[in-house]
Amino acid sequence: MLAMAAAELGFACHVYTPEPDSPAAAVAAKAVVEAWSDSAALAHFARGCDAITFEFENVPIATAEFLAQRRPLYPGPLSLGITQDRVSEKSFVAGLGIPIAPFAPVDSAEDLGPALGRTGRPAVLKTRRFGYDGKGQAKIDDETDPAAAWEAIGAAPAVLEAFVAFSREISVIIARARDGSLAAFDVTENRHESGILATSRVPASVDDSTAAEAVAIAGRIASALDHVGVLAVEFFVVGDGPSSRLIVNEIAPRVHNSGHWTQDAATASQFEQHIRAVAGWPLLSPRRHSEVEMMNLIGAAADGWPALAAEPDAHIHLYGKAEVRPGRKMGHVNRLRPPGTGSAWGGRDRL
Ligand code: AMP
C-alpha cells in the first residue's frame, strides 16, 4: 500500500525483503529478496534509493543503522529502536509523563513474583520483542500459575503489565514531516478479537476533549522521538464521557492497520502522508468525508470476498498473500456511509 501511494506521487519504489512472494514486490518497480544481514545486498539497495523507509518495526536495528549511514532513513533508528522493545517503549512514554499501565520487566520465571507485586492481578505478560497480533501474550488471572504463563510466551524476556479494565480502545494515526509539522487523522475506535484487530470505526465514540487529548499525546510522542513519517499510538480509554482517562497501550513507528480506513474515507491516506514525510514533502491536512468501518479479513474470512464485492459501499483491499493461514491478515474492507448517519453499525462484525 505504501508502494502504491509512492507510485501515485511519481516515485519508483524499491522493496528490500527477506520474504519471497512479498505482496509489496508485486506492486513495486523493483524488489530484492535478501537477508537483513546481507551487507553487500543492503549497500547495493541503498545506492539505488534516494530515501528509505520501512513498513514493519522488526527490521533489525543494525540493518537500519547500516542503511541510515548511506541514505536518509525515515523514521530514524531512534523511533525504531525504542519501539522494538516494549520495556524501552513504556519507559520512554512514562518518561514523558504520559499515563501508561503499571509495568515491570521480567527476565526469568523468578522475576514474575515481584513483578506481580507491582502490577497486581489480573496482569498481562508480553514478550519484550517480536510480539504482534496478540502473539507472545498471556493473561495472568487469580487462578493462573505464573510459571505456566512464562512457558506460554516461550520463556523469553518479557514485560508484565497491569490488566486495564478499559471501556474502549482507540488509536491516533499521526504524520510528522521533516520540519516537525504534524497532521493527525480522526481518532479511530478499535475492537480486537484474540489480540488481533477486528474492526476500526470512525468517528470513535469518545467525546471531543478525549479525542483532542489523544491527538495531543500522539503529537508529543512523535516529536519526542523526532519521528519522521506516520506513527500510530494505541490507547485504552478508561471510563466514559468527559471524565474518561487515557492510557497509552502501544506505539507503532509506521503506518498502522487501524489507519487503513484513510484509504477510502479521507482526502489523503496514511500511506500518502507517510511517503510525503519520508520524501521531505509537506504534509496534507487530511479530512474525513465519510463514516467508515474497516473490517479485517483474517484467515479464511477473505474467501468471502464475492459477497463484499457485491456491496456498493464496501471497498475491498486484498493483499495477494499466497497462503491463507488462521489468524493471518489477508485483506480488509472499508465500509463507507455518509457523515452523520448515527452510531450503530449493526452486528456486522463478521462476514
Ligand atoms: P498489544 O499487542 O499489546 O496491543 O495487545 C493486543 C490487545 O490485547 C490490545 O489491543 C488489548 O485488546 C489487549 N490487551 C493488551 N494488553 C492489555 C492490558 N494491559 N489490559 C487489557 N487488555 C490488554
PDB file of N, CA, C and O in Angstrom, residues 159-210:
ATOM      1  N   VAL A 159       7.686  -8.358  29.538  1.00  0.00           N
ATOM      2  CA  VAL A 159       7.242  -7.288  30.429  1.00  0.00           C
ATOM      3  C   VAL A 159       5.887  -7.718  30.971  1.00  0.00           C
ATOM      4  O   VAL A 159       5.082  -8.318  30.254  1.00  0.00           O
ATOM      5  N   LEU A 160       5.683  -7.450  32.257  1.00  0.00           N
ATOM      6  CA  LEU A 160       4.379  -7.717  32.852  1.00  0.00           C
ATOM      7  C   LEU A 160       3.680  -6.381  33.010  1.00  0.00           C
ATOM      8  O   LEU A 160       4.284  -5.416  33.500  1.00  0.00           O
ATOM      9  N   GLU A 161       2.428  -6.310  32.573  1.00  0.00           N
ATOM     10  CA  GLU A 161       1.715  -5.048  32.774  1.00  0.00           C
ATOM     11  C   GLU A 161       0.354  -5.302  33.377  1.00  0.00           C
ATOM     12  O   GLU A 161      -0.246  -6.367  33.172  1.00  0.00           O
ATOM     13  N   ALA A 162      -0.105  -4.330  34.140  1.00  0.00           N
ATOM     14  CA  ALA A 162      -1.419  -4.463  34.779  1.00  0.00           C
ATOM     15  C   ALA A 162      -2.486  -4.559  33.704  1.00  0.00           C
ATOM     16  O   ALA A 162      -2.404  -3.882  32.672  1.00  0.00           O
ATOM     17  N   PHE A 163      -3.477  -5.404  33.946  1.00  0.00           N
ATOM     18  CA  PHE A 163      -4.611  -5.501  33.019  1.00  0.00           C
ATOM     19  C   PHE A 163      -5.469  -4.257  33.202  1.00  0.00           C
ATOM     20  O   PHE A 163      -5.782  -3.859  34.321  1.00  0.00           O
ATOM     21  N   VAL A 164      -5.825  -3.630  32.086  1.00  0.00           N
ATOM     22  CA  VAL A 164      -6.595  -2.385  32.140  1.00  0.00           C
ATOM     23  C   VAL A 164      -8.060  -2.695  31.818  1.00  0.00           C
ATOM     24  O   VAL A 164      -8.361  -3.235  30.757  1.00  0.00           O
ATOM     25  N   ALA A 165      -8.949  -2.339  32.741  1.00  0.00           N
ATOM     26  CA  ALA A 165     -10.393  -2.559  32.506  1.00  0.00           C
ATOM     27  C   ALA A 165     -10.907  -1.384  31.675  1.00  0.00           C
ATOM     28  O   ALA A 165     -11.517  -0.459  32.188  1.00  0.00           O
ATOM     29  N   PHE A 166     -10.636  -1.461  30.371  1.00  0.00           N
ATOM     30  CA  PHE A 166     -10.964  -0.313  29.516  1.00  0.00           C
ATOM     31  C   PHE A 166     -12.422  -0.344  29.064  1.00  0.00           C
ATOM     32  O   PHE A 166     -13.039  -1.410  28.991  1.00  0.00           O
ATOM     33  N   SER A 167     -12.961   0.837  28.746  1.00  0.00           N
ATOM     34  CA  SER A 167     -14.314   0.886  28.181  1.00  0.00           C
ATOM     35  C   SER A 167     -14.244   0.746  26.667  1.00  0.00           C
ATOM     36  O   SER A 167     -15.164   0.256  26.030  1.00  0.00           O
ATOM     37  N   ARG A 168     -13.146   1.223  26.069  1.00  0.00           N
ATOM     38  CA  ARG A 168     -12.955   1.066  24.633  1.00  0.00           C
ATOM     39  C   ARG A 168     -11.470   1.270  24.318  1.00  0.00           C
ATOM     40  O   ARG A 168     -10.710   1.775  25.162  1.00  0.00           O
ATOM     41  N   GLU A 169     -11.104   0.898  23.089  1.00  0.00           N
ATOM     42  CA  GLU A 169      -9.736   1.136  22.625  1.00  0.00           C
ATOM     43  C   GLU A 169      -9.793   2.092  21.447  1.00  0.00           C
ATOM     44  O   GLU A 169     -10.657   1.953  20.566  1.00  0.00           O
ATOM     45  N   ILE A 170      -8.882   3.038  21.442  1.00  0.00           N
ATOM     46  CA  ILE A 170      -8.812   3.988  20.330  1.00  0.00           C
ATOM     47  C   ILE A 170      -7.361   4.095  19.863  1.00  0.00           C
ATOM     48  O   ILE A 170      -6.425   3.651  20.564  1.00  0.00           O
ATOM     49  N   SER A 171      -7.177   4.674  18.691  1.00  0.00           N
ATOM     50  CA  SER A 171      -5.812   4.943  18.239  1.00  0.00           C
ATOM     51  C   SER A 171      -5.776   6.268  17.500  1.00  0.00           C
ATOM     52  O   SER A 171      -6.806   6.743  17.006  1.00  0.00           O
ATOM     53  N   VAL A 172      -4.583   6.829  17.469  1.00  0.00           N
ATOM     54  CA  VAL A 172      -4.342   8.053  16.694  1.00  0.00           C
ATOM     55  C   VAL A 172      -3.262   7.738  15.672  1.00  0.00           C
ATOM     56  O   VAL A 172      -2.210   7.188  16.017  1.00  0.00           O
ATOM     57  N   ILE A 173      -3.546   8.064  14.432  1.00  0.00           N
ATOM     58  CA  ILE A 173      -2.565   7.933  13.360  1.00  0.00           C
ATOM     59  C   ILE A 173      -2.114   9.351  13.056  1.00  0.00           C
ATOM     60  O   ILE A 173      -2.924  10.194  12.663  1.00  0.00           O
ATOM     61  N   ILE A 174      -0.838   9.597  13.263  1.00  0.00           N
ATOM     62  CA  ILE A 174      -0.336  10.957  13.099  1.00  0.00           C
ATOM     63  C   ILE A 174       0.884  10.928  12.188  1.00  0.00           C
ATOM     64  O   ILE A 174       1.681   9.984  12.242  1.00  0.00           O
ATOM     65  N   ALA A 175       1.003  11.957  11.345  1.00  0.00           N
ATOM     66  CA  ALA A 175       2.192  12.054  10.491  1.00  0.00           C
ATOM     67  C   ALA A 175       3.028  13.225  10.986  1.00  0.00           C
ATOM     68  O   ALA A 175       2.490  14.254  11.417  1.00  0.00           O
ATOM     69  N   ARG A 176       4.339  13.048  10.929  1.00  0.00           N
ATOM     70  CA  ARG A 176       5.250  14.149  11.275  1.00  0.00           C
ATOM     71  C   ARG A 176       6.242  14.315  10.126  1.00  0.00           C
ATOM     72  O   ARG A 176       6.855  13.344   9.674  1.00  0.00           O
ATOM     73  N   ALA A 177       6.345  15.566   9.644  1.00  0.00           N
ATOM     74  CA  ALA A 177       7.213  15.854   8.499  1.00  0.00           C
ATOM     75  C   ALA A 177       8.639  16.130   8.971  1.00  0.00           C
ATOM     76  O   ALA A 177       8.909  16.265  10.163  1.00  0.00           O
ATOM     77  N   ARG A 178       9.558  16.261   8.015  1.00  0.00           N
ATOM     78  CA  ARG A 178      10.962  16.521   8.364  1.00  0.00           C
ATOM     79  C   ARG A 178      11.107  17.845   9.120  1.00  0.00           C
ATOM     80  O   ARG A 178      12.008  18.018   9.926  1.00  0.00           O
ATOM     81  N   ASP A 179      10.211  18.832   8.826  1.00  0.00           N
ATOM     82  CA  ASP A 179      10.306  20.125   9.522  1.00  0.00           C
ATOM     83  C   ASP A 179       9.595  20.116  10.877  1.00  0.00           C
ATOM     84  O   ASP A 179       9.491  21.161  11.525  1.00  0.00           O
ATOM     85  N   GLY A 180       9.102  18.959  11.300  1.00  0.00           N
ATOM     86  CA  GLY A 180       8.466  18.850  12.616  1.00  0.00           C
ATOM     87  C   GLY A 180       6.973  19.121  12.603  1.00  0.00           C
ATOM     88  O   GLY A 180       6.319  18.994  13.650  1.00  0.00           O
ATOM     89  N   SER A 181       6.397  19.499  11.460  1.00  0.00           N
ATOM     90  CA  SER A 181       4.954  19.744  11.452  1.00  0.00           C
ATOM     91  C   SER A 181       4.202  18.418  11.561  1.00  0.00           C
ATOM     92  O   SER A 181       4.706  17.356  11.151  1.00  0.00           O
ATOM     93  N   LEU A 182       2.999  18.516  12.135  1.00  0.00           N
ATOM     94  CA  LEU A 182       2.210  17.316  12.457  1.00  0.00           C
ATOM     95  C   LEU A 182       0.856  17.372  11.773  1.00  0.00           C
ATOM     96  O   LEU A 182       0.295  18.463  11.601  1.00  0.00           O
ATOM     97  N   ALA A 183       0.332  16.224  11.394  1.00  0.00           N
ATOM     98  CA  ALA A 183      -1.041  16.155  10.875  1.00  0.00           C
ATOM     99  C   ALA A 183      -1.639  14.825  11.316  1.00  0.00           C
ATOM    100  O   ALA A 183      -1.104  13.763  10.999  1.00  0.00           O
ATOM    101  N   ALA A 184      -2.732  14.916  12.086  1.00  0.00           N
ATOM    102  CA  ALA A 184      -3.359  13.689  12.606  1.00  0.00           C
ATOM    103  C   ALA A 184      -4.654  13.405  11.865  1.00  0.00           C
ATOM    104  O   ALA A 184      -5.340  14.314  11.407  1.00  0.00           O
ATOM    105  N   PHE A 185      -4.970  12.129  11.768  1.00  0.00           N
ATOM    106  CA  PHE A 185      -6.279  11.718  11.254  1.00  0.00           C
ATOM    107  C   PHE A 185      -7.255  11.671  12.423  1.00  0.00           C
ATOM    108  O   PHE A 185      -6.851  11.695  13.592  1.00  0.00           O
ATOM    109  N   ASP A 186      -8.541  11.570  12.101  1.00  0.00           N
ATOM    110  CA  ASP A 186      -9.552  11.456  13.153  1.00  0.00           C
ATOM    111  C   ASP A 186      -9.280  10.228  14.018  1.00  0.00           C
ATOM    112  O   ASP A 186      -8.839   9.183  13.516  1.00  0.00           O
ATOM    113  N   VAL A 187      -9.594  10.373  15.285  1.00  0.00           N
ATOM    114  CA  VAL A 187      -9.387   9.279  16.238  1.00  0.00           C
ATOM    115  C   VAL A 187     -10.246   8.079  15.827  1.00  0.00           C
ATOM    116  O   VAL A 187     -11.396   8.220  15.414  1.00  0.00           O
ATOM    117  N   THR A 188      -9.675   6.901  15.950  1.00  0.00           N
ATOM    118  CA  THR A 188     -10.280   5.656  15.486  1.00  0.00           C
ATOM    119  C   THR A 188     -10.628   4.768  16.673  1.00  0.00           C
ATOM    120  O   THR A 188      -9.828   4.667  17.612  1.00  0.00           O
ATOM    121  N   GLU A 189     -11.786   4.140  16.621  1.00  0.00           N
ATOM    122  CA  GLU A 189     -12.155   3.208  17.693  1.00  0.00           C
ATOM    123  C   GLU A 189     -11.920   1.776  17.218  1.00  0.00           C
ATOM    124  O   GLU A 189     -12.407   1.391  16.145  1.00  0.00           O
ATOM    125  N   ASN A 190     -11.207   1.008  18.003  1.00  0.00           N
ATOM    126  CA  ASN A 190     -10.761  -0.316  17.571  1.00  0.00           C
ATOM    127  C   ASN A 190     -11.327  -1.423  18.451  1.00  0.00           C
ATOM    128  O   ASN A 190     -11.410  -1.270  19.666  1.00  0.00           O
ATOM    129  N   ARG A 191     -11.684  -2.506  17.813  1.00  0.00           N
ATOM    130  CA  ARG A 191     -12.124  -3.685  18.560  1.00  0.00           C
ATOM    131  C   ARG A 191     -11.217  -4.852  18.189  1.00  0.00           C
ATOM    132  O   ARG A 191     -10.999  -5.108  16.990  1.00  0.00           O
ATOM    133  N   HIS A 192     -10.668  -5.484  19.196  1.00  0.00           N
ATOM    134  CA  HIS A 192      -9.764  -6.619  18.967  1.00  0.00           C
ATOM    135  C   HIS A 192     -10.474  -7.916  19.307  1.00  0.00           C
ATOM    136  O   HIS A 192     -11.332  -7.954  20.183  1.00  0.00           O
ATOM    137  N   GLU A 193     -10.096  -8.957  18.621  1.00  0.00           N
ATOM    138  CA  GLU A 193     -10.547 -10.305  18.979  1.00  0.00           C
ATOM    139  C   GLU A 193      -9.319 -11.176  19.090  1.00  0.00           C
ATOM    140  O   GLU A 193      -8.523 -11.228  18.140  1.00  0.00           O
ATOM    141  N   SER A 194      -9.160 -11.848  20.215  1.00  0.00           N
ATOM    142  CA  SER A 194      -7.980 -12.679  20.470  1.00  0.00           C
ATOM    143  C   SER A 194      -6.694 -11.897  20.196  1.00  0.00           C
ATOM    144  O   SER A 194      -5.748 -12.430  19.597  1.00  0.00           O
ATOM    145  N   GLY A 195      -6.681 -10.630  20.585  1.00  0.00           N
ATOM    146  CA  GLY A 195      -5.469  -9.822  20.422  1.00  0.00           C
ATOM    147  C   GLY A 195      -5.252  -9.307  19.008  1.00  0.00           C
ATOM    148  O   GLY A 195      -4.290  -8.604  18.746  1.00  0.00           O
ATOM    149  N   ILE A 196      -6.140  -9.642  18.062  1.00  0.00           N
ATOM    150  CA  ILE A 196      -5.987  -9.195  16.670  1.00  0.00           C
ATOM    151  C   ILE A 196      -7.030  -8.125  16.382  1.00  0.00           C
ATOM    152  O   ILE A 196      -8.203  -8.292  16.747  1.00  0.00           O
ATOM    153  N   LEU A 197      -6.629  -7.063  15.714  1.00  0.00           N
ATOM    154  CA  LEU A 197      -7.581  -6.017  15.355  1.00  0.00           C
ATOM    155  C   LEU A 197      -8.673  -6.616  14.459  1.00  0.00           C
ATOM    156  O   LEU A 197      -8.369  -7.223  13.427  1.00  0.00           O
ATOM    157  N   ALA A 198      -9.934  -6.438  14.871  1.00  0.00           N
ATOM    158  CA  ALA A 198     -11.054  -6.943  14.061  1.00  0.00           C
ATOM    159  C   ALA A 198     -11.670  -5.808  13.265  1.00  0.00           C
ATOM    160  O   ALA A 198     -11.798  -5.901  12.045  1.00  0.00           O
ATOM    161  N   THR A 199     -12.056  -4.715  13.965  1.00  0.00           N
ATOM    162  CA  THR A 199     -12.666  -3.583  13.261  1.00  0.00           C
ATOM    163  C   THR A 199     -12.116  -2.263  13.798  1.00  0.00           C
ATOM    164  O   THR A 199     -11.723  -2.155  14.961  1.00  0.00           O
ATOM    165  N   SER A 200     -12.112  -1.278  12.917  1.00  0.00           N
ATOM    166  CA  SER A 200     -11.825   0.112  13.292  1.00  0.00           C
ATOM    167  C   SER A 200     -12.986   0.946  12.790  1.00  0.00           C
ATOM    168  O   SER A 200     -13.373   0.803  11.618  1.00  0.00           O
ATOM    169  N   ARG A 201     -13.518   1.793  13.652  1.00  0.00           N
ATOM    170  CA  ARG A 201     -14.655   2.624  13.271  1.00  0.00           C
ATOM    171  C   ARG A 201     -14.354   4.086  13.540  1.00  0.00           C
ATOM    172  O   ARG A 201     -13.740   4.422  14.563  1.00  0.00           O
ATOM    173  N   VAL A 202     -14.801   4.909  12.595  1.00  0.00           N
ATOM    174  CA  VAL A 202     -14.621   6.345  12.729  1.00  0.00           C
ATOM    175  C   VAL A 202     -15.922   7.002  12.303  1.00  0.00           C
ATOM    176  O   VAL A 202     -16.439   6.643  11.225  1.00  0.00           O
ATOM    177  N   PRO A 203     -16.514   7.936  13.073  1.00  0.00           N
ATOM    178  CA  PRO A 203     -15.929   8.511  14.280  1.00  0.00           C
ATOM    179  C   PRO A 203     -15.949   7.542  15.466  1.00  0.00           C
ATOM    180  O   PRO A 203     -16.801   6.666  15.543  1.00  0.00           O
ATOM    181  N   ALA A 204     -14.987   7.756  16.357  1.00  0.00           N
ATOM    182  CA  ALA A 204     -14.925   6.975  17.586  1.00  0.00           C
ATOM    183  C   ALA A 204     -15.959   7.523  18.563  1.00  0.00           C
ATOM    184  O   ALA A 204     -16.257   8.719  18.542  1.00  0.00           O
ATOM    185  N   SER A 205     -16.473   6.641  19.422  1.00  0.00           N
ATOM    186  CA  SER A 205     -17.467   7.117  20.389  1.00  0.00           C
ATOM    187  C   SER A 205     -16.770   7.633  21.651  1.00  0.00           C
ATOM    188  O   SER A 205     -16.857   7.048  22.715  1.00  0.00           O
ATOM    189  N   VAL A 206     -15.990   8.688  21.451  1.00  0.00           N
ATOM    190  CA  VAL A 206     -15.384   9.393  22.600  1.00  0.00           C
ATOM    191  C   VAL A 206     -15.736  10.866  22.452  1.00  0.00           C
ATOM    192  O   VAL A 206     -15.990  11.336  21.339  1.00  0.00           O
ATOM    193  N   ASP A 207     -15.755  11.579  23.573  1.00  0.00           N
ATOM    194  CA  ASP A 207     -16.110  12.994  23.470  1.00  0.00           C
ATOM    195  C   ASP A 207     -14.915  13.784  22.923  1.00  0.00           C
ATOM    196  O   ASP A 207     -13.782  13.285  22.874  1.00  0.00           O
ATOM    197  N   ASP A 208     -15.205  15.018  22.514  1.00  0.00           N
ATOM    198  CA  ASP A 208     -14.195  15.810  21.807  1.00  0.00           C
ATOM    199  C   ASP A 208     -12.939  16.047  22.645  1.00  0.00           C
ATOM    200  O   ASP A 208     -11.829  16.068  22.115  1.00  0.00           O
ATOM    201  N   SER A 209     -13.111  16.252  23.959  1.00  0.00           N
ATOM    202  CA  SER A 209     -11.923  16.561  24.763  1.00  0.00           C
ATOM    203  C   SER A 209     -11.014  15.336  24.854  1.00  0.00           C
ATOM    204  O   SER A 209      -9.782  15.458  24.831  1.00  0.00           O
ATOM    205  N   THR A 210     -11.594  14.153  24.940  1.00  0.00           N
ATOM    206  CA  THR A 210     -10.776  12.924  24.991  1.00  0.00           C
ATOM    207  C   THR A 210     -10.048  12.743  23.660  1.00  0.00           C
ATOM    208  O   THR A 210      -8.855  12.408  23.631  1.00  0.00           O
TER     209      THR A 210
END
